[in-house]
Coordinates of C-alpha atoms and ligand atoms in Angstrom, one line a residue:
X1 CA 0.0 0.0 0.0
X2 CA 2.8 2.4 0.8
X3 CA 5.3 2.4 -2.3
X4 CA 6.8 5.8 -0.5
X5 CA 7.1 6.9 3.0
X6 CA 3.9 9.0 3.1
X7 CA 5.5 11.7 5.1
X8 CA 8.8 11.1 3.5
X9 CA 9.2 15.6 2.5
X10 CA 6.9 16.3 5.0
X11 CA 8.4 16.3 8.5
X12 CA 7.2 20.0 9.2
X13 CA 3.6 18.7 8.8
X14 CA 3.4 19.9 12.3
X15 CA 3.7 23.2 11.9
X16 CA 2.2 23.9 8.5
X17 CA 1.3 21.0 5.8
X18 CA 1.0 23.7 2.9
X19 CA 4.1 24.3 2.8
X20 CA 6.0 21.1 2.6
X21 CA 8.8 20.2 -0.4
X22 CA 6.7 22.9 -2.2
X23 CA 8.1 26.1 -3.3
X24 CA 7.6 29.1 -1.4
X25 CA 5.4 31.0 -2.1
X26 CA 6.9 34.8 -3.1
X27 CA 6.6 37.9 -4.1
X28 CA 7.6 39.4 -7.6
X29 CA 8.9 42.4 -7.2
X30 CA 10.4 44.8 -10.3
X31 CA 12.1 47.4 -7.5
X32 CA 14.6 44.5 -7.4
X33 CA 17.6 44.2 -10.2
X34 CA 18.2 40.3 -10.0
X35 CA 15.9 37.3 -9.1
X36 CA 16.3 34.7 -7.0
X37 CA 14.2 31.5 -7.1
X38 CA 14.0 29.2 -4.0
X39 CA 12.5 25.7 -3.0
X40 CA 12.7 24.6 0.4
X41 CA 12.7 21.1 1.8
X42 CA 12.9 19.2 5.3
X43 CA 11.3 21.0 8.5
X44 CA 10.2 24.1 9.7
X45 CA 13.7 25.0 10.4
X46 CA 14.5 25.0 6.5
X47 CA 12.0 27.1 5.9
X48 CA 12.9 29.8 8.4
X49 CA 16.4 29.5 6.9
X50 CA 15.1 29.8 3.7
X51 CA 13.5 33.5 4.8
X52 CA 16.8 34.6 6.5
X53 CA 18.4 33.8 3.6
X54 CA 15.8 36.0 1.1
X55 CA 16.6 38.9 3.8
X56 CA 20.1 38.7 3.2
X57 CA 19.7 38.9 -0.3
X58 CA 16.9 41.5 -0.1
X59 CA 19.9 43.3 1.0
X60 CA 22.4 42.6 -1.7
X61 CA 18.9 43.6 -4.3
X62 CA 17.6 40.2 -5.5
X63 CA 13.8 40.1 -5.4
X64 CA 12.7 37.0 -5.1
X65 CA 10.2 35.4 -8.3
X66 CA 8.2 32.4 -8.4
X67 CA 9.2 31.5 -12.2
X68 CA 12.6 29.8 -12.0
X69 CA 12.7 30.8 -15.7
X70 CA 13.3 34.3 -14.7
X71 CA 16.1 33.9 -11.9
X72 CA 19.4 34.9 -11.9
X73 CA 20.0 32.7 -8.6
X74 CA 18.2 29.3 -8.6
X75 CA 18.7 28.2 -4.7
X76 CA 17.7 24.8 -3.3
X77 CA 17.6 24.6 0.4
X78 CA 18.0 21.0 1.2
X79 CA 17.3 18.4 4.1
X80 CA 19.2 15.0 4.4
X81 CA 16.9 13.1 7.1
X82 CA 16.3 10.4 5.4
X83 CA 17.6 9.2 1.6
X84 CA 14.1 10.3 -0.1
X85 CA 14.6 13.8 0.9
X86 CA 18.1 13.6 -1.2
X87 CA 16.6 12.3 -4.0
X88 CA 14.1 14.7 -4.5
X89 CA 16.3 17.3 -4.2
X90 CA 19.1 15.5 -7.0
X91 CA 15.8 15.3 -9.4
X92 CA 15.0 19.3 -8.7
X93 CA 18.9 20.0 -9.5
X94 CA 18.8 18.2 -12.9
X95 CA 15.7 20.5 -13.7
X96 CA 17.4 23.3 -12.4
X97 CA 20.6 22.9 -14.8
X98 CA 18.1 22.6 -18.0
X99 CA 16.9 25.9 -16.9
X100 CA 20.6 26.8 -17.2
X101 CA 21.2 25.5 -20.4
X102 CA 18.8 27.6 -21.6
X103 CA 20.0 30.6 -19.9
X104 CA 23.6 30.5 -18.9
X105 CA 25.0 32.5 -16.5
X106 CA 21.8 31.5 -14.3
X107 CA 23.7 30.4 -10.9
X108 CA 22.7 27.3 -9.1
X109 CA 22.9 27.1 -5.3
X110 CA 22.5 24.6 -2.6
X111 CA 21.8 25.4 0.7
X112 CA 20.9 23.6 3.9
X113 CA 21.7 20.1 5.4
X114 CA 22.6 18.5 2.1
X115 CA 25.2 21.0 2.0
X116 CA 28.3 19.5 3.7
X117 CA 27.6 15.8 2.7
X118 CA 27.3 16.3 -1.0
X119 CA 30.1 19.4 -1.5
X120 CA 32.7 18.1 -3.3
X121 CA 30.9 15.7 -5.0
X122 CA 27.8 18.3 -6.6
X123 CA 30.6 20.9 -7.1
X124 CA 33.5 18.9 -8.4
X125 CA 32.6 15.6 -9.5
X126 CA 28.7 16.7 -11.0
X127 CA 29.4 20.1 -11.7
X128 CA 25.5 20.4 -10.8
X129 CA 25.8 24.1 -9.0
X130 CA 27.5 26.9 -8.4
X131 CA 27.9 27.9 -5.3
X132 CA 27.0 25.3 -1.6
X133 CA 26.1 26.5 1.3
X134 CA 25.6 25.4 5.0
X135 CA 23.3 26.6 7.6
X136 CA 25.9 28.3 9.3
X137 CA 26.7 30.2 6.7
X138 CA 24.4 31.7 4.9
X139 CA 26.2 35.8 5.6
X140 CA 28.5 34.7 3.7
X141 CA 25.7 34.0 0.4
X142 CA 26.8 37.5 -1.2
X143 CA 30.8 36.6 -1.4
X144 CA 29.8 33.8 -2.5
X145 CA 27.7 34.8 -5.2
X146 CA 29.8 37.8 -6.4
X147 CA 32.9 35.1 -6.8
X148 CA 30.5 32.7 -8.7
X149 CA 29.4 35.2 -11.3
X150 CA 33.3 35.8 -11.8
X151 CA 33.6 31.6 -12.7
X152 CA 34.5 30.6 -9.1
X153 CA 32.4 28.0 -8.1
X154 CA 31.9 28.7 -4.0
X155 CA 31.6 26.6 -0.9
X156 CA 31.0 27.6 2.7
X157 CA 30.1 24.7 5.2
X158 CA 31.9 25.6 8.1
X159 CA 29.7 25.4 11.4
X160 CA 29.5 28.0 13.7
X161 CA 29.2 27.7 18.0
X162 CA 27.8 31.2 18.1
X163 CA 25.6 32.0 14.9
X164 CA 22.2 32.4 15.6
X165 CA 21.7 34.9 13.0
X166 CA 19.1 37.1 15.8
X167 CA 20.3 40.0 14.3
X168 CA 18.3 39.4 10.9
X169 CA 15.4 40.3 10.1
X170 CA 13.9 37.3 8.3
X171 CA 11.2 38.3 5.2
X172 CA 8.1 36.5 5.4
X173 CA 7.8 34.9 2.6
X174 CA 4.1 31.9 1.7
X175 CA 3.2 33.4 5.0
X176 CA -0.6 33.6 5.1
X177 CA 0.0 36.6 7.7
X178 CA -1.2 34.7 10.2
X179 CA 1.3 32.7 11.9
X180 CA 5.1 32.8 11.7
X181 CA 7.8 31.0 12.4
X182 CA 10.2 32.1 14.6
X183 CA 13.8 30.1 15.2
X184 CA 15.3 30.6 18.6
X185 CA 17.9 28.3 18.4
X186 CA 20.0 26.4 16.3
X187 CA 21.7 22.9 15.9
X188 CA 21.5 19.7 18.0
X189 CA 23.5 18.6 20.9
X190 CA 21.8 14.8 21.2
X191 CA 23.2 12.2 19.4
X192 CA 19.9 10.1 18.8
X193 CA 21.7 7.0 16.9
X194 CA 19.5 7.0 14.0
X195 CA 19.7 11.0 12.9
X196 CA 22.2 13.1 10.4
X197 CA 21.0 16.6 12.3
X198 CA 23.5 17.1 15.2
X199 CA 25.8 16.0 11.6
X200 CA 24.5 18.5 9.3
X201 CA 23.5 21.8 11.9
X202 CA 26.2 21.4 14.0
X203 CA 26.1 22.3 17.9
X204 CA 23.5 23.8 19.7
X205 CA 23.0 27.6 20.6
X206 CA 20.7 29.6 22.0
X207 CA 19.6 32.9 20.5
X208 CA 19.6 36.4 22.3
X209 CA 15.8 36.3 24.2
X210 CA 15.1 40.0 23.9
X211 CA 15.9 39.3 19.8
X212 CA 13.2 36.8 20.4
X213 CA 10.7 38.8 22.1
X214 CA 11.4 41.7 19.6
X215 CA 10.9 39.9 16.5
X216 CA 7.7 38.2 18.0
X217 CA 6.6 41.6 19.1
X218 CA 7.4 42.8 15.6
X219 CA 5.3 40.3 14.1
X220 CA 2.6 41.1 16.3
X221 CA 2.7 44.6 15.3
X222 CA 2.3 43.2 11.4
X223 CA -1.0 42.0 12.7
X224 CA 0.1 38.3 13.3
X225 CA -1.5 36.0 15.7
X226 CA 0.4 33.0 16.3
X227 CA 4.0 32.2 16.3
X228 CA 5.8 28.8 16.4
X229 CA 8.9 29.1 18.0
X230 CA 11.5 26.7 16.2
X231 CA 14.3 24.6 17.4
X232 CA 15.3 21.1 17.2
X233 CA 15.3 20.3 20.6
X234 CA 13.3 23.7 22.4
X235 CA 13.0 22.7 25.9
X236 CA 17.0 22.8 25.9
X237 CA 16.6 26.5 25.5
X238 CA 19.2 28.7 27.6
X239 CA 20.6 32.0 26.9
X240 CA 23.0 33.9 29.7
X241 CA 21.7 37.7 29.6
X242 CA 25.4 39.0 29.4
X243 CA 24.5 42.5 31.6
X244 CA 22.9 40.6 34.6
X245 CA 24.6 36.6 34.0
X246 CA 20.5 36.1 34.3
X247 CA 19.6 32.9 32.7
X248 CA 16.7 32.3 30.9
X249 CA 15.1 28.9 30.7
X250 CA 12.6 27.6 27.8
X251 CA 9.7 28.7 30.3
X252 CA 10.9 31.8 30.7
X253 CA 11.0 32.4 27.2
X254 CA 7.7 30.8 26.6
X255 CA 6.4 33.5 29.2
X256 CA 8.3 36.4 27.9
X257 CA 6.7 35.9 24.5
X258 CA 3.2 35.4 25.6
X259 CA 3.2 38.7 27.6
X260 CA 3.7 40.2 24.1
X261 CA -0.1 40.4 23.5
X262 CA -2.7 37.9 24.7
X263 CA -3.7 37.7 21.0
X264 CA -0.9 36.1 20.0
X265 CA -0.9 32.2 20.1
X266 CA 2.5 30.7 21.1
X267 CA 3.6 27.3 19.5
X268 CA 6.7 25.9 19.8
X269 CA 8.7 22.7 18.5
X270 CA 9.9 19.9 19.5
X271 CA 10.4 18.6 22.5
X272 CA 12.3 16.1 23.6
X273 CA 10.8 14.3 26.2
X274 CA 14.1 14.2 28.5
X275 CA 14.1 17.7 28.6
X276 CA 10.4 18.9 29.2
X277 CA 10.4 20.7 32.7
X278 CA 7.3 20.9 34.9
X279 CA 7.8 24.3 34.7
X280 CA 7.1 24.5 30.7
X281 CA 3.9 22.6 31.5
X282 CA 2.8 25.2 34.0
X283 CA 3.5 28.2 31.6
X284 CA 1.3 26.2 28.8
X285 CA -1.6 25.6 31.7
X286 CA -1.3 29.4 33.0
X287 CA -1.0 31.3 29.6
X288 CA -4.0 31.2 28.0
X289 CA -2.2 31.7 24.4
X290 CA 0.4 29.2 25.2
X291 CA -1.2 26.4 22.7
X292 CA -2.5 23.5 24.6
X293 CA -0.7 21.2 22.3
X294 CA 3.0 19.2 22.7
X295 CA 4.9 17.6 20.3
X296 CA 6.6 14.7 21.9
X297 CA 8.6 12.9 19.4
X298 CA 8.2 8.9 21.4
X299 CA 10.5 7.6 18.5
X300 CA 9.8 3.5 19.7
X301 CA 7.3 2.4 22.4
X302 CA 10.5 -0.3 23.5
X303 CA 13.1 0.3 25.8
X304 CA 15.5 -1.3 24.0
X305 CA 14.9 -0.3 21.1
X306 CA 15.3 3.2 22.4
X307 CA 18.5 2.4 23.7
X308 CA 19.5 1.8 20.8
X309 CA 18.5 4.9 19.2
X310 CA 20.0 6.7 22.1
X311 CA 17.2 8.6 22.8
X312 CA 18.0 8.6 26.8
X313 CA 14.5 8.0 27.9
X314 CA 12.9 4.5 28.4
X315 CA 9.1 3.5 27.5
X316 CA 8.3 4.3 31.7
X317 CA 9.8 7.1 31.7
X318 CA 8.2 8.5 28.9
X319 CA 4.9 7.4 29.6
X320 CA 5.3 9.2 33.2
X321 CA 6.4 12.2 31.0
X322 CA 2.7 12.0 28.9
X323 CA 1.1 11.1 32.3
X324 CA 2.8 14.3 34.0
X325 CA 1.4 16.3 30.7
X326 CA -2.6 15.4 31.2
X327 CA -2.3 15.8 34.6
X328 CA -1.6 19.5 34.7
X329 CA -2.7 20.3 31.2
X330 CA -6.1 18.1 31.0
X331 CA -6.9 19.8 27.3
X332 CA -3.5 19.6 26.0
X333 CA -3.1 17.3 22.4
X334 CA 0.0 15.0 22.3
X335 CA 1.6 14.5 19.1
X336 CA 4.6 12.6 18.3
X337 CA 7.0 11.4 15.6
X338 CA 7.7 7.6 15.2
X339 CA 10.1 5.3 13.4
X340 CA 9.4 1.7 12.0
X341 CA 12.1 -0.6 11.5
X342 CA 14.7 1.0 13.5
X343 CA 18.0 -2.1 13.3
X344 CA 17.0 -5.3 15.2
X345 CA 13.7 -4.2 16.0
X346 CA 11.5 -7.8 16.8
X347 CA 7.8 -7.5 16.1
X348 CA 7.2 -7.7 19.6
X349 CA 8.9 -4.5 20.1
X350 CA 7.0 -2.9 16.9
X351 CA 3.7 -4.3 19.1
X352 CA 5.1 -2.0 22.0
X353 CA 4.6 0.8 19.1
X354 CA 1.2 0.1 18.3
X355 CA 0.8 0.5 22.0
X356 CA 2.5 3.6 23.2
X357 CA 0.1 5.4 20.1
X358 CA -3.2 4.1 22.1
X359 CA -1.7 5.0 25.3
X360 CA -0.3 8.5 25.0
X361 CA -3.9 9.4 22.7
X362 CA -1.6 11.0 20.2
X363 CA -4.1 13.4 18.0
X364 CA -1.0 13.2 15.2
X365 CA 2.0 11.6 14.7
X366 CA 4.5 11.9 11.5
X367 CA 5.5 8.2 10.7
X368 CA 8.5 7.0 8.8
X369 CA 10.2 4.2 8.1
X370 CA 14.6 3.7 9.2
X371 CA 16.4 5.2 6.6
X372 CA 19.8 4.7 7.0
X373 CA 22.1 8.2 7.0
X374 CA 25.8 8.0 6.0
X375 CA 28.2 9.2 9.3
X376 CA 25.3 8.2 12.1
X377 CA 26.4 6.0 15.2
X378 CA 23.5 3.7 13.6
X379 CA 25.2 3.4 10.4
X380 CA 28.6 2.7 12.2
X381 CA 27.6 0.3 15.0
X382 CA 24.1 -1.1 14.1
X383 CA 22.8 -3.3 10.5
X384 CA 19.9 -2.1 9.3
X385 CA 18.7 -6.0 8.9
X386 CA 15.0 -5.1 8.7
X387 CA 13.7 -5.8 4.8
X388 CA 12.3 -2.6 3.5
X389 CA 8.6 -5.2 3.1
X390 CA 8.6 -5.1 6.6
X391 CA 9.5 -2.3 7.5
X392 CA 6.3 -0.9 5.3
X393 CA 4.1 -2.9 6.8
X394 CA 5.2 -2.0 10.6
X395 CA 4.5 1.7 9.0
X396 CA 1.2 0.9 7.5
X397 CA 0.4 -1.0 10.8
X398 CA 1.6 2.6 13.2
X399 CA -0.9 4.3 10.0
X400 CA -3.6 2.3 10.6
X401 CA -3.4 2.5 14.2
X402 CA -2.6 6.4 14.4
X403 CA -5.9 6.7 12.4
X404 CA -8.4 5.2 14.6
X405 CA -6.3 7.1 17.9
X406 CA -7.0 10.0 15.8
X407 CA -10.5 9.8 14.8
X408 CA -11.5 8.7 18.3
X409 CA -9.9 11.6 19.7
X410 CA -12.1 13.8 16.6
X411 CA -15.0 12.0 17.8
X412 CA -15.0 13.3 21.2
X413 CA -14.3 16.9 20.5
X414 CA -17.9 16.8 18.9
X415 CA -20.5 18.7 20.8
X416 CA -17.7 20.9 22.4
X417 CA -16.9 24.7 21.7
X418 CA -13.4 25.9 20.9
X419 CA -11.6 29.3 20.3
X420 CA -10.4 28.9 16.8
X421 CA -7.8 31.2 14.7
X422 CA -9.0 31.7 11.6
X423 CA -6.2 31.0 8.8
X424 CA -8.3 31.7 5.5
X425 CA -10.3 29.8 3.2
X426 CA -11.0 25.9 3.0
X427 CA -9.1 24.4 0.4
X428 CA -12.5 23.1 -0.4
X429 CA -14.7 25.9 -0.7
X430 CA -14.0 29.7 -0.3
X431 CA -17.3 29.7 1.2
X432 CA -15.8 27.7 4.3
X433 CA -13.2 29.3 6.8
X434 CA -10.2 27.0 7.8
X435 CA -8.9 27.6 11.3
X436 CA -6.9 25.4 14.3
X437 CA -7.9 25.1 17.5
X438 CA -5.2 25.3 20.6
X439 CA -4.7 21.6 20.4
X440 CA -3.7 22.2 16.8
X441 CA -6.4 20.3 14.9
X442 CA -8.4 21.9 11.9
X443 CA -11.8 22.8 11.8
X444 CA -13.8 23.6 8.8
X445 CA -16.7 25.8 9.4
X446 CA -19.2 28.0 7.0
X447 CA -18.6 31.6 7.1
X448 CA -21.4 33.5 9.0
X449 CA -20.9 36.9 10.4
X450 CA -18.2 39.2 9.5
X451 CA -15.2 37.3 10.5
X452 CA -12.0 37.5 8.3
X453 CA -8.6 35.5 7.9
X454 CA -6.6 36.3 11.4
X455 CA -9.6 36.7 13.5
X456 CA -10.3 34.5 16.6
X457 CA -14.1 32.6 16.9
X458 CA -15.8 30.2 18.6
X459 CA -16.7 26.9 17.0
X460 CA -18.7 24.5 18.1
X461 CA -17.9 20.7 16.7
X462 CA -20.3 18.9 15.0
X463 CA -18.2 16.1 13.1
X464 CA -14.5 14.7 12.7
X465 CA -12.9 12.2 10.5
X466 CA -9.6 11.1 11.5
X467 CA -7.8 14.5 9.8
X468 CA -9.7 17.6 10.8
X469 CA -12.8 18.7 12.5
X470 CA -16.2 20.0 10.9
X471 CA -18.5 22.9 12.9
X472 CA -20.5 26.1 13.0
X473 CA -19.5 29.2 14.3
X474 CA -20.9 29.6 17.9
X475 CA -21.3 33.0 18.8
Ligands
SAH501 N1 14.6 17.2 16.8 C1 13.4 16.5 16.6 C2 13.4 15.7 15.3 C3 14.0 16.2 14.1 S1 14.0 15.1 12.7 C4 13.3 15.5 17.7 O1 14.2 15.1 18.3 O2 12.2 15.0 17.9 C5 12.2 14.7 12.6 C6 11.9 13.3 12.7 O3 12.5 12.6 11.6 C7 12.5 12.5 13.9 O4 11.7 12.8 15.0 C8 12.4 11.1 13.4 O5 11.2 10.5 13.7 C9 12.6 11.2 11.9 N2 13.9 10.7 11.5 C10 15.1 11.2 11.9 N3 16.1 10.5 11.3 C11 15.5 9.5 10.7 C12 16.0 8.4 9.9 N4 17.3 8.2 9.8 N5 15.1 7.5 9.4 C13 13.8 7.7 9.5 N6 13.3 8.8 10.2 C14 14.1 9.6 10.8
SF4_502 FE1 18.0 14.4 15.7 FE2 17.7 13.6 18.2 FE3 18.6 16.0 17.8 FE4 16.1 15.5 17.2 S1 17.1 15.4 19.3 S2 17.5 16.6 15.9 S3 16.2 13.3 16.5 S4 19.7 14.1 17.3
F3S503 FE1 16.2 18.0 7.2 FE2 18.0 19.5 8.2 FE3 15.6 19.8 9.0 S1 18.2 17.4 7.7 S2 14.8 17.8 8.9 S3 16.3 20.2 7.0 S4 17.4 20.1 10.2

């Protein structure tokens, strides 16, 4: 049933499914002298980049265009999480170099996680692109750039302990002026066994909390209403206020962004379950626009098999963690992120899988199969003995199960009222508004009144299939 890995592009389902391995959205602008084109893969944190980067450029007076035709500067910002992602983004170079062809002197760039991997080998060997750039590095775009359109093809991968980039100013760009993301730190200092990130983003770092606060603030003032604060691993959030040596914690932030405006809903993502404090679950409970909602990555519902991945939690631990969560936060939706297949993984411990997704009542979770990633401590110490036949059907069989968790979870939302942000039209029907609740699900509901994209409403429920929720607006 699944030829592909259904989320295979689409890990930042979680924050926004538009906008997944599809280009952004932009702006054409004629003010600017040069184009750039851009294409954004992988998570949330990509896509951020990807708007840093367009600021930078802004800056250097490249507007960017939707028609790759018309670039000067075709960019690809890349993700290596699992081998699909690399594929897609080989296939989108070839396209890009018969755009080329046609109109030489267009550059080609690749930016993102691919970027250090794959250097010398899409430089060099290929010849695919101009110029390859890492997260880290992205300041350094315009040197770059200015040396390529002299005939010097340009890399910059280096990683960097300190940049956070909080000084820029990123451009919104596919934003449906609604909800923005917002990165507040960078890199990955777990070594789960099984991922490239800590690889490919380098160390972790914390970004300057007023910068935060401002840019939120900022956004606020642009008449945004939610913001997802992005970081691979959020609850590890720390950052020394260098006047007063004041630390400030992930709460803290959390707090100091929600005092920005009570109508501004605060996201955030992900969390590792190791690192969620009490204290983050008290901010969520006391802050009325802190969303009710926590994405939990569980990875495996077996201990071992989470040794294994070096996750540093077990299957108790992490069910107290989920416990902890409904006990303070009744309302709050759980979601996770799960692997099938994972190296030596019996079908016992899969059945410990099926398990944790019934217990922890999961509303989502983004399901893939073990890909194997060059340079991992999986790829070193572990086989990856599990046929790829079996390690679809584990996936279909988390699916399945994932589906009925989250229709029964649909179901018993019906009946009840929520406060809903409105993010525009139904893909459906521009006669329908789309909007999420707190717990992040989306409702479908006729317009009535004079409500508009951006505004809040109450929604009653009066149906749910396993993906969204169907009501009417309440007051
Ligand atoms: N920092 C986040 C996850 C970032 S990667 C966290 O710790 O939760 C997003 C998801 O991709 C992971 O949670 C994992 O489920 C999946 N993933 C990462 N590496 C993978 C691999 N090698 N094969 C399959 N899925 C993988
Ligand atoms: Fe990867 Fe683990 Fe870091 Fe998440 S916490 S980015 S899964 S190493
Ligand atoms: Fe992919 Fe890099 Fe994100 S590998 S998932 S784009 S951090």
């Amino acid at each position: 049933m699944y030829d592909n890995n259904p989320t295979l592009e689409n890990i930042d389902r979680k924050i926004d499914p538009k906008l997944q391995g599809q280009v952004i959205e932009q702006f054409d602008n004629d003010a600017f002298a040069k184009k750039f084109y851009i294409e954004s893969y992988g998570c949330a944190m990509n896509f951020s980049d990807s708007e840093i980067v367009a600021s930078i450029l802004a800056k250097e007076g490249y507007g960017s265009t939707r028609d790759m035709d018309k670039a000067d500067l075709i960019l690809v910002n890349t993700c290596s999480i699992r081998e699909k992602a690399e594929e897609t983004v080989r296939q989108r170079l070839s396209i890009f170099n018969k755009v080329k062809r046609k109109k030489p002197g267009t550059l080609i760039g690749v930016l993102g996680c691919m970027a250090e991997r794959l250097k010398a080998k899409l430089l060099e060997e290929e010849k695919l692109v101009d110029i390859v750039v890492g997260p880290d590095a992205y300041r350094d775009l315009p040197t770059l750039i200015s040396g390529a359109e002299d005939g010097d093809r340009g890399v910059n991968v280096l990683l960097s302990r300190e940049e956070t980039y909080a000084d820029i100013s990123p451009l919104r760009m596919g934003s449906n002026g609604v909800s923005a993301f917002i990165s507040i730190m960078r890199g990955c200092d777990n070594m789960c066994s099984f991922c490239v990130v800590p690889f490919t983003r380098g160390r972790e770092r914390s970004r300057d909390a007023f910068s935060i606060v401002a840019e939120a603030q900022d956004l606020f003032d642009q008449g945004f209403k939610e913001v997802t604060l992005l970081g691979q691993n959020v609850d590890s959030y720390k950052w020394e206020n260098p006047g007063t040596k004041e630390v400030v914690t992930f709460a803290d932030l959390l707090i100091m962004v929600a005092k920005v405006h009570p109508d501004l809903r605060i996201r955030f993502s992900t969390s590792h379950p190791k690192d969620i404090t009490d204290e983050v679950l008290y901010a969520i409970r006391d802050y009325e626009n802190i969303c009710k909602y926590i994405h939990l990555p569980v990875q495996s519902g077996n201990s071992r098999v989470l040794k294994l991945m070096n996750r540093t939690y077990d299957r108790e631990w992490y069910d107290q963690k989920v416990d902890r969560i409904y006990e303070i936060i009744p309302d709050c939706a759980i979601s996770s992120d799960i692997i099938c297949g994972f190296c030596s993984e019996t079908e016992d411990e899969h059945k410990e899988t099926l398990e944790v997704i019934k217990r922890s009542k999961y509303t989502l979770s983004y399901m893939f199969f073990y890909s194997e990633r060059p340079g991992t401590l999986a790829a070193r110490k572990y086989e990856d003995d599990i046929p790829l036949e079996v390690k679809k059907r584990r996936l279909s069989e988390v699916i399945e199960v994932q589906s009925a968790v989250s229709y029964a979870s649909n179901q018993k939302d019906i009946g009840k009222t929520f406060k809903v942000l409105i993010e525009g039209d139904s893909k459906k029907s521009a006669d329908d508004f789309k909007g999420r609740t707190s717990q992040f699900k989306t409702v479908i509901f006729p317009k009535t009144g004079n409500y508009k994209k951006g505004d809040y409403v109450n929604v009653t429920v009066q149906s749910g299939t396993s993906g969204s929720l169907k009501g009417i607006i309440a007051d």
